[in-house]
Amino acid sequence: MRIDKFLKVSRIIKRRTIANEACDAGRVSLNGKVVKAGADVKIGDIIEIQFGSNVTKVEVLSLQESTKKEDAAGMYRAVE
């Protein structure tokens, strides 16, 4: 699954276009490497997203094409 779609479906970022822009701006990294929006995400990958001075780090737990709002948080877990 593309990283921009994962960020949108998991509701880490609300819109896919914003997820796409964050990737293009170099604010999203996958397993320590800055990636573009088309990068493939697999279960177990670590995603880091920079929101201003804050850095959010999550581990991918499941991949789903679509999900309900209540189940979206189960697709990832926060990593310290």
PDB file of C-alpha atoms in Angstrom:
ATOM      1  CA  MET A   1       0.000   0.000   0.000  1.00  0.00           C
ATOM      2  CA  ARG A   2       1.223   3.514  -0.810  1.00  0.00           C
ATOM      3  CA  ILE A   3       2.349   5.526   2.198  1.00  0.00           C
ATOM      4  CA  ASP A   4       0.068   8.478   1.397  1.00  0.00           C
ATOM      5  CA  LYS A   5      -2.949   6.153   1.296  1.00  0.00           C
ATOM      6  CA  PHE A   6      -1.931   4.459   4.550  1.00  0.00           C
ATOM      7  CA  LEU A   7      -1.641   7.825   6.314  1.00  0.00           C
ATOM      8  CA  LYS A   8      -5.126   8.774   5.114  1.00  0.00           C
ATOM      9  CA  VAL A   9      -6.879   5.423   5.792  1.00  0.00           C
ATOM     10  CA  SER A  10      -5.317   5.154   9.270  1.00  0.00           C
ATOM     11  CA  ARG A  11      -6.386   8.767   9.896  1.00  0.00           C
ATOM     12  CA  ILE A  12      -2.909   9.874  10.967  1.00  0.00           C
ATOM     13  CA  ILE A  13      -3.373  12.613   8.341  1.00  0.00           C
ATOM     14  CA  LYS A  14      -6.951  13.587   7.442  1.00  0.00           C
ATOM     15  CA  ARG A  15      -6.627  14.041   3.670  1.00  0.00           C
ATOM     16  CA  ARG A  16      -4.615  12.132   1.104  1.00  0.00           C
ATOM     17  CA  THR A  17      -3.590  15.341  -0.670  1.00  0.00           C
ATOM     18  CA  ILE A  18      -2.093  16.655   2.571  1.00  0.00           C
ATOM     19  CA  ALA A  19      -0.309  13.332   3.119  1.00  0.00           C
ATOM     20  CA  ASN A  20       0.996  13.599  -0.448  1.00  0.00           C
ATOM     21  CA  GLU A  21       2.251  17.152   0.149  1.00  0.00           C
ATOM     22  CA  ALA A  22       3.963  16.108   3.414  1.00  0.00           C
ATOM     23  CA  CYS A  23       5.803  13.335   1.544  1.00  0.00           C
ATOM     24  CA  ASP A  24       6.838  15.672  -1.276  1.00  0.00           C
ATOM     25  CA  ALA A  25       8.126  18.221   1.262  1.00  0.00           C
ATOM     26  CA  GLY A  26      10.404  15.562   2.806  1.00  0.00           C
ATOM     27  CA  ARG A  27       8.591  15.460   6.159  1.00  0.00           C
ATOM     28  CA  VAL A  28       7.783  11.718   6.044  1.00  0.00           C
ATOM     29  CA  SER A  29      10.353   8.968   6.488  1.00  0.00           C
ATOM     30  CA  LEU A  30       9.949   5.204   6.308  1.00  0.00           C
ATOM     31  CA  ASN A  31      12.424   3.085   8.292  1.00  0.00           C
ATOM     32  CA  GLY A  32      14.781   6.058   8.575  1.00  0.00           C
ATOM     33  CA  LYS A  33      14.720   7.088   4.886  1.00  0.00           C
ATOM     34  CA  VAL A  34      12.832  10.099   3.505  1.00  0.00           C
ATOM     35  CA  VAL A  35      10.273   8.792   0.999  1.00  0.00           C
ATOM     36  CA  LYS A  36       7.914  10.031  -1.685  1.00  0.00           C
ATOM     37  CA  ALA A  37       4.138   9.451  -1.603  1.00  0.00           C
ATOM     38  CA  GLY A  38       4.336   6.288  -3.733  1.00  0.00           C
ATOM     39  CA  ALA A  39       6.598   4.349  -1.351  1.00  0.00           C
ATOM     40  CA  ASP A  40       5.297   0.916  -0.335  1.00  0.00           C
ATOM     41  CA  VAL A  41       4.381   0.338   3.317  1.00  0.00           C
ATOM     42  CA  LYS A  42       4.549  -3.136   4.857  1.00  0.00           C
ATOM     43  CA  ILE A  43       3.522  -4.469   8.267  1.00  0.00           C
ATOM     44  CA  GLY A  44       6.278  -3.772  10.805  1.00  0.00           C
ATOM     45  CA  ASP A  45       7.556  -0.613   9.078  1.00  0.00           C
ATOM     46  CA  ILE A  46       8.294   2.480  11.174  1.00  0.00           C
ATOM     47  CA  ILE A  47       6.910   5.783   9.848  1.00  0.00           C
ATOM     48  CA  GLU A  48       8.157   9.151  11.126  1.00  0.00           C
ATOM     49  CA  ILE A  49       6.225  12.341  10.351  1.00  0.00           C
ATOM     50  CA  GLN A  50       7.378  15.859  11.194  1.00  0.00           C
ATOM     51  CA  PHE A  51       4.631  18.312  12.153  1.00  0.00           C
ATOM     52  CA  GLY A  52       6.549  21.549  12.749  1.00  0.00           C
ATOM     53  CA  SER A  53       8.891  20.800  15.667  1.00  0.00           C
ATOM     54  CA  ASN A  54       6.924  17.682  16.696  1.00  0.00           C
ATOM     55  CA  VAL A  55       7.879  14.254  15.376  1.00  0.00           C
ATOM     56  CA  THR A  56       5.297  11.468  15.355  1.00  0.00           C
ATOM     57  CA  LYS A  57       6.661   7.935  15.119  1.00  0.00           C
ATOM     58  CA  VAL A  58       4.353   4.957  14.486  1.00  0.00           C
ATOM     59  CA  GLU A  59       4.714   1.260  13.678  1.00  0.00           C
ATOM     60  CA  VAL A  60       2.449  -0.253  11.022  1.00  0.00           C
ATOM     61  CA  LEU A  61       0.353  -3.099  12.488  1.00  0.00           C
ATOM     62  CA  SER A  62      -2.102  -3.800   9.659  1.00  0.00           C
ATOM     63  CA  LEU A  63      -2.913  -2.725   6.109  1.00  0.00           C
ATOM     64  CA  GLN A  64      -6.529  -2.203   5.065  1.00  0.00           C
ATOM     65  CA  GLU A  65      -7.963  -0.567   1.960  1.00  0.00           C
ATOM     66  CA  SER A  66     -10.645   1.172   4.009  1.00  0.00           C
ATOM     67  CA  THR A  67     -11.635   1.228   7.659  1.00  0.00           C
ATOM     68  CA  LYS A  68     -14.176   2.690  10.043  1.00  0.00           C
ATOM     69  CA  LYS A  69     -13.190   5.608  12.231  1.00  0.00           C
ATOM     70  CA  GLU A  70     -13.218   3.444  15.385  1.00  0.00           C
ATOM     71  CA  ASP A  71     -10.922   0.803  13.855  1.00  0.00           C
ATOM     72  CA  ALA A  72      -8.393   3.204  12.300  1.00  0.00           C
ATOM     73  CA  ALA A  73      -6.232   3.466  15.429  1.00  0.00           C
ATOM     74  CA  GLY A  74      -5.710  -0.312  15.347  1.00  0.00           C
ATOM     75  CA  MET A  75      -3.718  -0.002  12.116  1.00  0.00           C
ATOM     76  CA  TYR A  76      -0.698   1.464  13.944  1.00  0.00           C
ATOM     77  CA  ARG A  77       0.832   2.019  17.352  1.00  0.00           C
ATOM     78  CA  ALA A  78       2.938   4.880  18.668  1.00  0.00           C
ATOM     79  CA  VAL A  79       6.664   4.222  19.056  1.00  0.00           C
ATOM     80  CA  GLU A  80       8.962   6.146  21.385  1.00  0.00           C
TER      81      GLU A  80
END
